[in-house]
């Protein structure tokens, strides 16, 4: 059943990709793109502002093949590792394929001594990332230009990500520095060593609406929390 679902998802994605190439790619991306900015009972902001902090967990609405591609149909975090209990955080986007979770301070999970930076408690993130997965985030840039972004993340094995802007490749593969630390005696906590990569990403945006696509290229096992975008001085 799972394989069938993945096959269907793959076909939807392939059809979507064909639509894009037939239409001449990037310039037409925004006119054919069916995803919409995320919104819920707690987050009402819509397209995320640039400059500013762009939360990965607020990836677009639109579902598999449109707003994201994920290799597992269910959300491995919400409703999975974090049991459905009626709370906002445990049930956050639990019916979507992208795997989301949030930082926890009990039992020294995300406030462990092996993190390179301190994170806030209850910080949402996209986890269970695998090569080939991607998700879209609609942002709203105050002005056209080049922006760079720091990335808050963990990475058990290192790996590569890349970003598209409006359907066109916008970065070279970005090497994500591993946060693995053999000194941590708890194996599962290798997924919780938070780090900041400064100027991890540099992209050129149009004024107003842009769609960022975050691609997981290699390794996976990264937890991606947010990109903090600032303008690059001309
Ligand atoms: Ca999934
Ligand atoms: Ca996943």
PDB file of C-alpha atoms and ligand atoms in Angstrom:
ATOM      1  CA  UNK A   1       0.000   0.000   0.000  1.00  0.00           C
ATOM      2  CA  UNK A   2       2.799   2.348   0.934  1.00  0.00           C
ATOM      3  CA  UNK A   3       4.623   1.610  -2.306  1.00  0.00           C
ATOM      4  CA  UNK A   4       1.470   2.279  -4.310  1.00  0.00           C
ATOM      5  CA  UNK A   5       1.045   5.592  -2.560  1.00  0.00           C
ATOM      6  CA  UNK A   6       4.651   6.501  -3.254  1.00  0.00           C
ATOM      7  CA  UNK A   7       4.233   5.523  -6.907  1.00  0.00           C
ATOM      8  CA  UNK A   8       1.170   7.728  -7.207  1.00  0.00           C
ATOM      9  CA  UNK A   9       3.007  10.546  -5.495  1.00  0.00           C
ATOM     10  CA  UNK A  10       5.880  10.103  -7.935  1.00  0.00           C
ATOM     11  CA  UNK A  11       3.532  10.272 -10.916  1.00  0.00           C
ATOM     12  CA  UNK A  12       1.912  13.422  -9.604  1.00  0.00           C
ATOM     13  CA  UNK A  13       5.334  14.955  -9.156  1.00  0.00           C
ATOM     14  CA  UNK A  14       6.396  13.889 -12.654  1.00  0.00           C
ATOM     15  CA  UNK A  15       3.259  15.421 -14.150  1.00  0.00           C
ATOM     16  CA  UNK A  16       3.913  18.615 -12.260  1.00  0.00           C
ATOM     17  CA  UNK A  17       7.515  18.740 -13.467  1.00  0.00           C
ATOM     18  CA  UNK A  18       6.350  18.222 -17.076  1.00  0.00           C
ATOM     19  CA  UNK A  19       3.895  21.086 -16.714  1.00  0.00           C
ATOM     20  CA  UNK A  20       6.724  23.306 -15.613  1.00  0.00           C
ATOM     21  CA  UNK A  21       9.098  22.401 -18.414  1.00  0.00           C
ATOM     22  CA  UNK A  22       6.333  22.698 -21.023  1.00  0.00           C
ATOM     23  CA  UNK A  23       5.578  26.190 -19.798  1.00  0.00           C
ATOM     24  CA  UNK A  24       9.141  27.388 -19.915  1.00  0.00           C
ATOM     25  CA  UNK A  25      10.136  27.046 -16.272  1.00  0.00           C
ATOM     26  CA  UNK A  26      10.936  29.774 -13.839  1.00  0.00           C
ATOM     27  CA  UNK A  27       9.116  32.772 -15.243  1.00  0.00           C
ATOM     28  CA  UNK A  28       5.895  30.812 -15.302  1.00  0.00           C
ATOM     29  CA  UNK A  29       6.352  28.977 -12.048  1.00  0.00           C
ATOM     30  CA  UNK A  30       4.321  31.351  -9.944  1.00  0.00           C
ATOM     31  CA  UNK A  31       1.415  31.289 -12.376  1.00  0.00           C
ATOM     32  CA  UNK A  32       1.158  27.488 -12.359  1.00  0.00           C
ATOM     33  CA  UNK A  33       2.134  26.828  -8.764  1.00  0.00           C
ATOM     34  CA  UNK A  34      -0.831  25.565  -6.759  1.00  0.00           C
ATOM     35  CA  UNK A  35       0.688  25.730  -3.282  1.00  0.00           C
ATOM     36  CA  UNK A  36      -0.290  28.495  -0.907  1.00  0.00           C
ATOM     37  CA  UNK A  37       1.391  30.026   2.148  1.00  0.00           C
ATOM     38  CA  UNK A  38       0.902  28.181   5.393  1.00  0.00           C
ATOM     39  CA  UNK A  39      -1.680  29.354   7.909  1.00  0.00           C
ATOM     40  CA  UNK A  40      -3.213  27.815  11.018  1.00  0.00           C
ATOM     41  CA  UNK A  41      -4.899  28.747  14.282  1.00  0.00           C
ATOM     42  CA  UNK A  42      -1.637  29.979  15.759  1.00  0.00           C
ATOM     43  CA  UNK A  43       0.298  31.140  12.715  1.00  0.00           C
ATOM     44  CA  UNK A  44      -1.670  33.685  10.749  1.00  0.00           C
ATOM     45  CA  UNK A  45       1.153  35.391   8.897  1.00  0.00           C
ATOM     46  CA  UNK A  46       0.854  33.751   5.475  1.00  0.00           C
ATOM     47  CA  UNK A  47       3.895  34.271   3.231  1.00  0.00           C
ATOM     48  CA  UNK A  48       6.931  34.603   5.477  1.00  0.00           C
ATOM     49  CA  UNK A  49       8.691  37.963   5.429  1.00  0.00           C
ATOM     50  CA  UNK A  50      12.181  38.449   4.010  1.00  0.00           C
ATOM     51  CA  UNK A  51      14.266  39.919   5.563  1.00  0.00           C
ATOM     52  CA  UNK A  52      13.302  37.787   8.532  1.00  0.00           C
ATOM     53  CA  UNK A  53      13.152  34.317   9.979  1.00  0.00           C
ATOM     54  CA  UNK A  54      11.658  31.747   7.630  1.00  0.00           C
ATOM     55  CA  UNK A  55      10.390  28.681   9.453  1.00  0.00           C
ATOM     56  CA  UNK A  56      10.745  25.391   7.596  1.00  0.00           C
ATOM     57  CA  UNK A  57       7.794  23.821   9.429  1.00  0.00           C
ATOM     58  CA  UNK A  58       5.583  26.494   7.861  1.00  0.00           C
ATOM     59  CA  UNK A  59       6.209  25.006   4.420  1.00  0.00           C
ATOM     60  CA  UNK A  60       3.360  25.630   2.011  1.00  0.00           C
ATOM     61  CA  UNK A  61      -0.065  24.065   1.956  1.00  0.00           C
ATOM     62  CA  UNK A  62      -0.943  22.040  -1.126  1.00  0.00           C
ATOM     63  CA  UNK A  63       0.132  18.513  -0.305  1.00  0.00           C
ATOM     64  CA  UNK A  64       2.363  15.872  -1.801  1.00  0.00           C
ATOM     65  CA  UNK A  65       3.739  16.660  -5.249  1.00  0.00           C
ATOM     66  CA  UNK A  66       2.670  20.295  -5.060  1.00  0.00           C
ATOM     67  CA  UNK A  67       3.978  21.811  -1.839  1.00  0.00           C
ATOM     68  CA  UNK A  68       6.404  19.014  -0.999  1.00  0.00           C
ATOM     69  CA  UNK A  69       7.658  15.545  -1.744  1.00  0.00           C
ATOM     70  CA  UNK A  70       8.250  13.254   1.191  1.00  0.00           C
ATOM     71  CA  UNK A  71       9.356   9.614   1.106  1.00  0.00           C
ATOM     72  CA  UNK A  72       6.927   8.508   3.821  1.00  0.00           C
ATOM     73  CA  UNK A  73       3.208   9.158   3.549  1.00  0.00           C
ATOM     74  CA  UNK A  74       2.691   9.870   7.235  1.00  0.00           C
ATOM     75  CA  UNK A  75       4.160  12.550   9.447  1.00  0.00           C
ATOM     76  CA  UNK A  76       6.763  10.607  11.450  1.00  0.00           C
ATOM     77  CA  UNK A  77       6.868  13.320  14.120  1.00  0.00           C
ATOM     78  CA  UNK A  78       3.395  14.727  14.732  1.00  0.00           C
ATOM     79  CA  UNK A  79       1.068  11.865  15.621  1.00  0.00           C
ATOM     80  CA  UNK A  80       4.039   9.484  15.503  1.00  0.00           C
ATOM     81  CA  UNK A  81       7.011  10.116  17.778  1.00  0.00           C
ATOM     82  CA  UNK A  82       4.897  12.890  19.303  1.00  0.00           C
ATOM     83  CA  UNK A  83       1.632  11.081  20.075  1.00  0.00           C
ATOM     84  CA  UNK A  84      -1.608  12.757  19.051  1.00  0.00           C
ATOM     85  CA  UNK A  85      -2.864  14.197  22.338  1.00  0.00           C
ATOM     86  CA  UNK A  86      -4.868  17.201  21.254  1.00  0.00           C
ATOM     87  CA  UNK A  87      -1.980  19.624  21.747  1.00  0.00           C
ATOM     88  CA  UNK A  88      -0.960  22.051  19.019  1.00  0.00           C
ATOM     89  CA  UNK A  89       2.652  20.899  18.914  1.00  0.00           C
ATOM     90  CA  UNK A  90       2.049  17.139  18.965  1.00  0.00           C
ATOM     91  CA  UNK A  91      -0.603  17.375  16.281  1.00  0.00           C
ATOM     92  CA  UNK A  92       1.069  20.061  14.162  1.00  0.00           C
ATOM     93  CA  UNK A  93       0.333  19.164  10.507  1.00  0.00           C
ATOM     94  CA  UNK A  94      -0.041  15.516  11.546  1.00  0.00           C
ATOM     95  CA  UNK A  95      -1.971  14.597   8.409  1.00  0.00           C
ATOM     96  CA  UNK A  96       0.726  15.798   6.011  1.00  0.00           C
ATOM     97  CA  UNK A  97       3.677  13.868   4.659  1.00  0.00           C
ATOM     98  CA  UNK A  98       6.495  16.185   5.702  1.00  0.00           C
ATOM     99  CA  UNK A  99       7.852  15.010   9.039  1.00  0.00           C
ATOM    100  CA  UNK A 100       7.779  17.680  11.713  1.00  0.00           C
ATOM    101  CA  UNK A 101       8.687  17.849  15.353  1.00  0.00           C
ATOM    102  CA  UNK A 102       9.737  20.416  17.945  1.00  0.00           C
ATOM    103  CA  UNK A 103      12.530  20.922  20.428  1.00  0.00           C
ATOM    104  CA  UNK A 104      12.084  19.518  23.911  1.00  0.00           C
ATOM    105  CA  UNK A 105      13.949  20.348  27.095  1.00  0.00           C
ATOM    106  CA  UNK A 106      12.921  17.390  29.242  1.00  0.00           C
ATOM    107  CA  UNK A 107      15.545  14.653  29.596  1.00  0.00           C
ATOM    108  CA  UNK A 108      18.149  16.968  28.032  1.00  0.00           C
ATOM    109  CA  UNK A 109      16.898  16.239  24.530  1.00  0.00           C
ATOM    110  CA  UNK A 110      17.446  19.504  22.672  1.00  0.00           C
ATOM    111  CA  UNK A 111      19.190  21.388  25.503  1.00  0.00           C
ATOM    112  CA  UNK A 112      21.895  18.734  25.762  1.00  0.00           C
ATOM    113  CA  UNK A 113      25.515  19.789  26.361  1.00  0.00           C
ATOM    114  CA  UNK A 114      26.618  18.726  22.869  1.00  0.00           C
ATOM    115  CA  UNK A 115      24.710  21.363  20.954  1.00  0.00           C
ATOM    116  CA  UNK A 116      26.846  24.097  19.401  1.00  0.00           C
ATOM    117  CA  UNK A 117      24.124  26.706  19.819  1.00  0.00           C
ATOM    118  CA  UNK A 118      21.217  27.020  22.209  1.00  0.00           C
ATOM    119  CA  UNK A 119      17.759  26.641  20.735  1.00  0.00           C
ATOM    120  CA  UNK A 120      14.436  27.786  22.045  1.00  0.00           C
ATOM    121  CA  UNK A 121      12.108  25.226  23.533  1.00  0.00           C
ATOM    122  CA  UNK A 122       9.165  24.176  21.326  1.00  0.00           C
ATOM    123  CA  UNK A 123      10.971  25.251  18.167  1.00  0.00           C
ATOM    124  CA  UNK A 124       9.247  23.505  15.264  1.00  0.00           C
ATOM    125  CA  UNK A 125      11.423  21.863  12.646  1.00  0.00           C
ATOM    126  CA  UNK A 126      11.316  19.571   9.628  1.00  0.00           C
ATOM    127  CA  UNK A 127      13.033  16.288  10.434  1.00  0.00           C
ATOM    128  CA  UNK A 128      13.287  12.743   9.089  1.00  0.00           C
ATOM    129  CA  UNK A 129      14.713  14.223   5.916  1.00  0.00           C
ATOM    130  CA  UNK A 130      15.778  11.900   3.126  1.00  0.00           C
ATOM    131  CA  UNK A 131      17.554  12.436  -0.202  1.00  0.00           C
ATOM    132  CA  UNK A 132      15.032  13.347  -2.896  1.00  0.00           C
ATOM    133  CA  UNK A 133      12.648  15.071  -0.532  1.00  0.00           C
ATOM    134  CA  UNK A 134      11.759  18.730  -0.957  1.00  0.00           C
ATOM    135  CA  UNK A 135       9.367  21.325   0.388  1.00  0.00           C
ATOM    136  CA  UNK A 136       8.262  24.744  -0.745  1.00  0.00           C
ATOM    137  CA  UNK A 137       8.067  27.908   1.318  1.00  0.00           C
ATOM    138  CA  UNK A 138       6.384  31.028  -0.023  1.00  0.00           C
ATOM    139  CA  UNK A 139       8.141  34.166   1.132  1.00  0.00           C
ATOM    140  CA  UNK A 140       7.437  37.858   0.674  1.00  0.00           C
ATOM    141  CA  UNK A 141      10.537  39.965   0.029  1.00  0.00           C
ATOM    142  CA  UNK A 142      10.429  43.658   0.808  1.00  0.00           C
ATOM    143  CA  UNK A 143      12.653  44.437  -2.169  1.00  0.00           C
ATOM    144  CA  UNK A 144      14.404  42.681  -5.024  1.00  0.00           C
ATOM    145  CA  UNK A 145      17.992  41.693  -4.402  1.00  0.00           C
ATOM    146  CA  UNK A 146      20.399  39.174  -3.003  1.00  0.00           C
ATOM    147  CA  UNK A 147      19.760  37.774   0.450  1.00  0.00           C
ATOM    148  CA  UNK A 148      21.861  35.472   2.589  1.00  0.00           C
ATOM    149  CA  UNK A 149      20.594  33.264   5.376  1.00  0.00           C
ATOM    150  CA  UNK A 150      21.895  31.565   8.472  1.00  0.00           C
ATOM    151  CA  UNK A 151      20.479  28.090   9.008  1.00  0.00           C
ATOM    152  CA  UNK A 152      19.529  26.552  12.364  1.00  0.00           C
ATOM    153  CA  UNK A 153      19.784  22.789  12.030  1.00  0.00           C
ATOM    154  CA  UNK A 154      21.149  19.449  13.182  1.00  0.00           C
ATOM    155  CA  UNK A 155      22.847  16.934  10.914  1.00  0.00           C
ATOM    156  CA  UNK A 156      23.744  13.474  12.098  1.00  0.00           C
ATOM    157  CA  UNK A 157      25.847  12.680   9.036  1.00  0.00           C
ATOM    158  CA  UNK A 158      26.438  15.879   7.145  1.00  0.00           C
ATOM    159  CA  UNK A 159      24.915  16.058   3.686  1.00  0.00           C
ATOM    160  CA  UNK A 160      23.868  18.391   0.942  1.00  0.00           C
ATOM    161  CA  UNK A 161      20.846  20.581   0.394  1.00  0.00           C
ATOM    162  CA  UNK A 162      20.051  23.052  -2.384  1.00  0.00           C
ATOM    163  CA  UNK A 163      17.463  25.752  -2.932  1.00  0.00           C
ATOM    164  CA  UNK A 164      15.360  26.709  -5.917  1.00  0.00           C
ATOM    165  CA  UNK A 165      13.733  30.087  -6.279  1.00  0.00           C
ATOM    166  CA  UNK A 166      10.496  30.130  -8.266  1.00  0.00           C
ATOM    167  CA  UNK A 167      11.160  26.734  -9.788  1.00  0.00           C
ATOM    168  CA  UNK A 168      14.706  27.392 -10.944  1.00  0.00           C
ATOM    169  CA  UNK A 169      17.877  26.181  -9.293  1.00  0.00           C
ATOM    170  CA  UNK A 170      19.239  29.052  -7.214  1.00  0.00           C
ATOM    171  CA  UNK A 171      22.204  27.592  -5.342  1.00  0.00           C
ATOM    172  CA  UNK A 172      24.997  25.133  -5.800  1.00  0.00           C
ATOM    173  CA  UNK A 173      24.724  22.075  -3.547  1.00  0.00           C
ATOM    174  CA  UNK A 174      25.248  23.373  -0.019  1.00  0.00           C
ATOM    175  CA  UNK A 175      27.410  21.245   2.220  1.00  0.00           C
ATOM    176  CA  UNK A 176      25.762  20.908   5.611  1.00  0.00           C
ATOM    177  CA  UNK A 177      28.328  20.511   8.348  1.00  0.00           C
ATOM    178  CA  UNK A 178      27.845  17.370  10.417  1.00  0.00           C
ATOM    179  CA  UNK A 179      26.864  17.844  14.041  1.00  0.00           C
ATOM    180  CA  UNK A 180      27.760  14.274  14.960  1.00  0.00           C
ATOM    181  CA  UNK A 181      29.751  14.157  18.180  1.00  0.00           C
ATOM    182  CA  UNK A 182      31.154  10.792  19.299  1.00  0.00           C
ATOM    183  CA  UNK A 183      31.410  12.111  22.848  1.00  0.00           C
ATOM    184  CA  UNK A 184      27.621  11.996  23.266  1.00  0.00           C
ATOM    185  CA  UNK A 185      26.889   8.652  24.953  1.00  0.00           C
ATOM    186  CA  UNK A 186      23.238   8.649  23.819  1.00  0.00           C
ATOM    187  CA  UNK A 187      22.893   7.422  20.231  1.00  0.00           C
ATOM    188  CA  UNK A 188      19.507   8.996  19.403  1.00  0.00           C
ATOM    189  CA  UNK A 189      20.687  12.382  20.632  1.00  0.00           C
ATOM    190  CA  UNK A 190      22.932  12.695  17.585  1.00  0.00           C
ATOM    191  CA  UNK A 191      19.788  14.108  15.948  1.00  0.00           C
ATOM    192  CA  UNK A 192      19.637  16.900  18.539  1.00  0.00           C
ATOM    193  CA  UNK A 193      22.986  18.688  18.393  1.00  0.00           C
ATOM    194  CA  UNK A 194      21.828  22.072  17.183  1.00  0.00           C
ATOM    195  CA  UNK A 195      24.123  24.262  15.159  1.00  0.00           C
ATOM    196  CA  UNK A 196      24.022  27.467  13.153  1.00  0.00           C
ATOM    197  CA  UNK A 197      25.549  27.672   9.700  1.00  0.00           C
ATOM    198  CA  UNK A 198      26.214  31.328   9.019  1.00  0.00           C
ATOM    199  CA  UNK A 199      25.586  32.497   5.465  1.00  0.00           C
ATOM    200  CA  UNK A 200      24.555  28.960   4.583  1.00  0.00           C
ATOM    201  CA  UNK A 201      22.466  30.173   1.667  1.00  0.00           C
ATOM    202  CA  UNK A 202      22.611  33.054  -0.776  1.00  0.00           C
ATOM    203  CA  UNK A 203      19.731  33.631  -3.174  1.00  0.00           C
ATOM    204  CA  UNK A 204      18.420  36.354  -5.444  1.00  0.00           C
ATOM    205  CA  UNK A 205      14.769  37.208  -4.884  1.00  0.00           C
ATOM    206  CA  UNK A 206      12.205  39.292  -6.685  1.00  0.00           C
ATOM    207  CA  UNK A 207      10.289  41.933  -4.775  1.00  0.00           C
ATOM    208  CA  UNK A 208       7.136  40.423  -3.301  1.00  0.00           C
ATOM    209  CA  UNK A 209       6.207  36.782  -3.634  1.00  0.00           C
ATOM    210  CA  UNK A 210       8.860  34.113  -4.202  1.00  0.00           C
ATOM    211  CA  UNK A 211       8.682  30.378  -3.684  1.00  0.00           C
ATOM    212  CA  UNK A 212      11.728  28.740  -2.137  1.00  0.00           C
ATOM    213  CA  UNK A 213      12.158  25.006  -2.656  1.00  0.00           C
ATOM    214  CA  UNK A 214      14.420  23.294  -0.161  1.00  0.00           C
ATOM    215  CA  UNK A 215      15.856  20.091  -1.632  1.00  0.00           C
ATOM    216  CA  UNK A 216      17.494  17.349   0.401  1.00  0.00           C
ATOM    217  CA  UNK A 217      20.220  16.074  -1.917  1.00  0.00           C
ATOM    218  CA  UNK A 218      22.331  13.633   0.060  1.00  0.00           C
ATOM    219  CA  UNK A 219      22.450  11.816   3.390  1.00  0.00           C
ATOM    220  CA  UNK A 220      19.276  13.193   4.930  1.00  0.00           C
ATOM    221  CA  UNK A 221      18.933  12.845   8.689  1.00  0.00           C
ATOM    222  CA  UNK A 222      18.980  16.628   8.957  1.00  0.00           C
ATOM    223  CA  UNK A 223      16.605  18.597  11.153  1.00  0.00           C
ATOM    224  CA  UNK A 224      15.919  21.972   9.577  1.00  0.00           C
ATOM    225  CA  UNK A 225      14.446  24.669  11.822  1.00  0.00           C
ATOM    226  CA  UNK A 226      14.773  28.053  10.142  1.00  0.00           C
ATOM    227  CA  UNK A 227      16.599  30.320   7.729  1.00  0.00           C
ATOM    228  CA  UNK A 228      17.312  33.847   8.929  1.00  0.00           C
ATOM    229  CA  UNK A 229      17.410  36.021   5.812  1.00  0.00           C
ATOM    230  CA  UNK A 230      19.224  39.345   5.649  1.00  0.00           C
ATOM    231  CA  UNK A 231      19.907  41.520   2.610  1.00  0.00           C
ATOM    232  CA  UNK A 232      23.403  41.336   1.179  1.00  0.00           C
ATOM    233  CA  UNK A 233      24.761  44.871   0.812  1.00  0.00           C
ATOM    234  CA  UNK A 234      25.194  45.858  -2.821  1.00  0.00           C
TER     235      UNK A 234
HETATM  236 CA1  LIG B   1       6.723  11.539   6.027  1.00  0.00          CA
HETATM  237 CA1  LIG B   2      10.713  12.823   5.372  1.00  0.00          CA
END
